[in-house]
Amino acid sequence: MNDNCPRCPRENVAPITELRDGTQVSHLYRCAGCGHVWSTNRDLGAYGEAA
């Protein structure tokens, strides 16, 4: 699941790593534009991907 950089206008940033745990997924991102690093944690059920 790609994300938009929260610091600059770059869109569609691909995660550099992913961890799935039950119904949760965590992604780590690094923006190629500005170098900002951030993470997300999402409930897969909200995206129709629950295991």
Short mmCIF file of N, CA, C and O in Angstrom, two decimals:
data_model
loop_
_atom_site.label_atom_id
_atom_site.label_comp_id
_atom_site.label_asym_id
_atom_site.label_seq_id
_atom_site.Cartn_x
_atom_site.Cartn_y
_atom_site.Cartn_z
N MET A 1 0.85 -1.16 0.00
CA MET A 1 0.00 0.00 0.00
C MET A 1 0.90 1.24 0.00
O MET A 1 1.71 1.42 0.90
N ASN A 2 0.82 2.03 -1.02
CA ASN A 2 1.62 3.24 -1.14
C ASN A 2 1.00 4.38 -0.35
O ASN A 2 -0.18 4.34 0.00
N ASP A 3 1.79 5.40 -0.06
CA ASP A 3 1.34 6.52 0.75
C ASP A 3 1.93 7.81 0.16
O ASP A 3 2.80 7.75 -0.71
N ASN A 4 1.43 8.94 0.61
CA ASN A 4 1.97 10.23 0.20
C ASN A 4 2.88 10.76 1.30
O ASN A 4 2.59 10.58 2.49
N CYS A 5 3.96 11.41 0.92
CA CYS A 5 4.90 11.95 1.90
C CYS A 5 4.20 13.06 2.70
O CYS A 5 3.60 13.96 2.13
N PRO A 6 4.30 13.00 4.04
CA PRO A 6 3.69 14.05 4.86
C PRO A 6 4.50 15.33 4.91
O PRO A 6 4.03 16.34 5.44
N ARG A 7 5.70 15.33 4.37
CA ARG A 7 6.56 16.51 4.45
C ARG A 7 6.69 17.27 3.13
O ARG A 7 6.93 18.46 3.13
N CYS A 8 6.58 16.59 2.00
CA CYS A 8 6.71 17.25 0.70
C CYS A 8 5.57 16.77 -0.21
O CYS A 8 4.81 15.90 0.16
N PRO A 9 5.45 17.31 -1.40
CA PRO A 9 4.31 16.96 -2.26
C PRO A 9 4.42 15.61 -2.99
O PRO A 9 3.54 15.27 -3.77
N ARG A 10 5.46 14.81 -2.71
CA ARG A 10 5.62 13.53 -3.42
C ARG A 10 4.47 12.60 -3.07
O ARG A 10 4.13 12.39 -1.92
N GLU A 11 3.88 12.00 -4.09
CA GLU A 11 2.77 11.06 -3.92
C GLU A 11 3.20 9.65 -4.31
O GLU A 11 4.20 9.46 -5.00
N ASN A 12 2.41 8.67 -3.87
CA ASN A 12 2.58 7.28 -4.29
C ASN A 12 3.94 6.70 -3.90
O ASN A 12 4.58 6.02 -4.69
N VAL A 13 4.38 6.97 -2.67
CA VAL A 13 5.65 6.45 -2.16
C VAL A 13 5.44 4.99 -1.75
O VAL A 13 4.54 4.67 -0.98
N ALA A 14 6.27 4.10 -2.27
CA ALA A 14 6.18 2.67 -1.94
C ALA A 14 6.87 2.41 -0.60
O ALA A 14 7.88 3.03 -0.28
N PRO A 15 6.34 1.48 0.20
CA PRO A 15 6.98 1.16 1.47
C PRO A 15 8.33 0.46 1.24
O PRO A 15 8.51 -0.25 0.25
N ILE A 16 9.25 0.68 2.18
CA ILE A 16 10.54 -0.01 2.10
C ILE A 16 10.51 -1.32 2.90
O ILE A 16 11.36 -2.18 2.70
N THR A 17 9.52 -1.45 3.78
CA THR A 17 9.33 -2.71 4.49
C THR A 17 7.88 -2.81 4.98
O THR A 17 7.20 -1.81 5.12
N GLU A 18 7.44 -4.04 5.22
CA GLU A 18 6.07 -4.30 5.66
C GLU A 18 6.08 -5.40 6.71
O GLU A 18 6.84 -6.36 6.60
N LEU A 19 5.22 -5.25 7.71
CA LEU A 19 5.05 -6.28 8.74
C LEU A 19 3.55 -6.49 8.93
O LEU A 19 2.82 -5.54 9.21
N ARG A 20 3.11 -7.73 8.77
CA ARG A 20 1.69 -8.08 8.99
C ARG A 20 1.59 -8.91 10.25
O ARG A 20 2.37 -9.82 10.47
N ASP A 21 0.60 -8.56 11.08
CA ASP A 21 0.37 -9.26 12.34
C ASP A 21 -1.13 -9.38 12.55
O ASP A 21 -1.78 -8.42 12.98
N GLY A 22 -1.69 -10.51 12.19
CA GLY A 22 -3.13 -10.71 12.33
C GLY A 22 -3.88 -9.79 11.39
O GLY A 22 -3.74 -9.87 10.18
N THR A 23 -4.64 -8.86 11.97
CA THR A 23 -5.43 -7.93 11.15
C THR A 23 -4.77 -6.56 11.03
O THR A 23 -5.39 -5.61 10.57
N GLN A 24 -3.51 -6.44 11.44
CA GLN A 24 -2.78 -5.18 11.36
C GLN A 24 -1.64 -5.28 10.34
O GLN A 24 -1.03 -6.33 10.19
N VAL A 25 -1.36 -4.17 9.67
CA VAL A 25 -0.21 -4.10 8.78
C VAL A 25 0.54 -2.81 9.08
O VAL A 25 -0.07 -1.76 9.26
N SER A 26 1.85 -2.91 9.20
CA SER A 26 2.70 -1.75 9.43
C SER A 26 3.62 -1.58 8.24
O SER A 26 4.16 -2.57 7.72
N HIS A 27 3.79 -0.34 7.80
CA HIS A 27 4.69 -0.03 6.69
C HIS A 27 5.68 1.03 7.14
O HIS A 27 5.33 1.94 7.89
N LEU A 28 6.91 0.92 6.63
CA LEU A 28 7.93 1.93 6.82
C LEU A 28 8.22 2.52 5.46
O LEU A 28 8.39 1.79 4.48
N TYR A 29 8.25 3.85 5.38
CA TYR A 29 8.44 4.56 4.12
C TYR A 29 9.66 5.47 4.20
O TYR A 29 9.99 5.98 5.27
N ARG A 30 10.29 5.71 3.06
CA ARG A 30 11.33 6.72 2.92
C ARG A 30 11.08 7.45 1.61
O ARG A 30 11.09 6.84 0.54
N CYS A 31 10.87 8.74 1.70
CA CYS A 31 10.58 9.55 0.52
C CYS A 31 11.86 9.74 -0.30
O CYS A 31 12.88 10.19 0.21
N ALA A 32 11.78 9.42 -1.58
CA ALA A 32 12.92 9.61 -2.48
C ALA A 32 13.15 11.08 -2.78
O ALA A 32 14.24 11.47 -3.20
N GLY A 33 12.14 11.92 -2.56
CA GLY A 33 12.26 13.34 -2.85
C GLY A 33 12.98 14.11 -1.77
O GLY A 33 13.96 14.82 -2.03
N CYS A 34 12.53 13.96 -0.51
CA CYS A 34 13.09 14.76 0.58
C CYS A 34 13.82 13.93 1.64
O CYS A 34 14.42 14.48 2.54
N GLY A 35 13.72 12.59 1.56
CA GLY A 35 14.41 11.73 2.51
C GLY A 35 13.66 11.49 3.81
O GLY A 35 14.15 10.78 4.69
N HIS A 36 12.48 12.08 3.96
CA HIS A 36 11.70 11.90 5.19
C HIS A 36 11.33 10.43 5.38
O HIS A 36 11.01 9.73 4.42
N VAL A 37 11.41 9.95 6.63
CA VAL A 37 11.06 8.57 6.97
C VAL A 37 9.86 8.61 7.91
O VAL A 37 9.82 9.41 8.85
N TRP A 38 8.86 7.76 7.63
CA TRP A 38 7.68 7.68 8.49
C TRP A 38 7.12 6.26 8.43
O TRP A 38 7.48 5.46 7.60
N SER A 39 6.23 5.97 9.38
CA SER A 39 5.61 4.65 9.41
C SER A 39 4.10 4.80 9.56
O SER A 39 3.61 5.84 10.00
N THR A 40 3.40 3.76 9.17
CA THR A 40 1.96 3.71 9.33
C THR A 40 1.58 2.37 9.94
O THR A 40 2.31 1.38 9.80
N ASN A 41 0.45 2.33 10.61
CA ASN A 41 -0.13 1.10 11.11
C ASN A 41 -1.60 1.14 10.76
O ASN A 41 -2.30 2.08 11.12
N ARG A 42 -2.06 0.14 10.00
CA ARG A 42 -3.45 0.14 9.53
C ARG A 42 -4.14 -1.17 9.90
O ARG A 42 -3.52 -2.22 9.97
N ASP A 43 -5.44 -1.05 10.09
CA ASP A 43 -6.29 -2.22 10.33
C ASP A 43 -6.71 -2.74 8.96
O ASP A 43 -7.38 -2.05 8.20
N LEU A 44 -6.30 -3.95 8.63
CA LEU A 44 -6.59 -4.51 7.31
C LEU A 44 -8.09 -4.64 7.03
O LEU A 44 -8.52 -4.53 5.89
N GLY A 45 -8.88 -4.82 8.07
CA GLY A 45 -10.33 -4.92 7.89
C GLY A 45 -10.91 -3.65 7.28
O GLY A 45 -11.89 -3.70 6.53
N ALA A 46 -10.31 -2.51 7.58
CA ALA A 46 -10.80 -1.24 7.04
C ALA A 46 -10.54 -1.15 5.54
O ALA A 46 -11.14 -0.33 4.85
N TYR A 47 -9.62 -1.95 5.03
CA TYR A 47 -9.27 -1.95 3.62
C TYR A 47 -9.78 -3.20 2.90
O TYR A 47 -9.37 -3.49 1.79
N GLY A 48 -10.60 -4.00 3.58
CA GLY A 48 -11.14 -5.21 3.00
C GLY A 48 -10.12 -6.31 2.80
O GLY A 48 -10.28 -7.17 1.96
N GLU A 49 -9.02 -6.27 3.59
CA GLU A 49 -7.96 -7.25 3.44
C GLU A 49 -7.74 -8.10 4.69
O GLU A 49 -6.71 -8.72 4.84
N ALA A 50 -8.69 -8.13 5.60
CA ALA A 50 -8.51 -8.89 6.84
C ALA A 50 -8.29 -10.36 6.53
O ALA A 50 -8.91 -10.93 5.64
N ALA A 51 -7.37 -10.94 7.27
CA ALA A 51 -7.02 -12.35 7.05
C ALA A 51 -8.10 -13.27 7.57
O ALA A 51 -8.82 -12.99 8.44
#
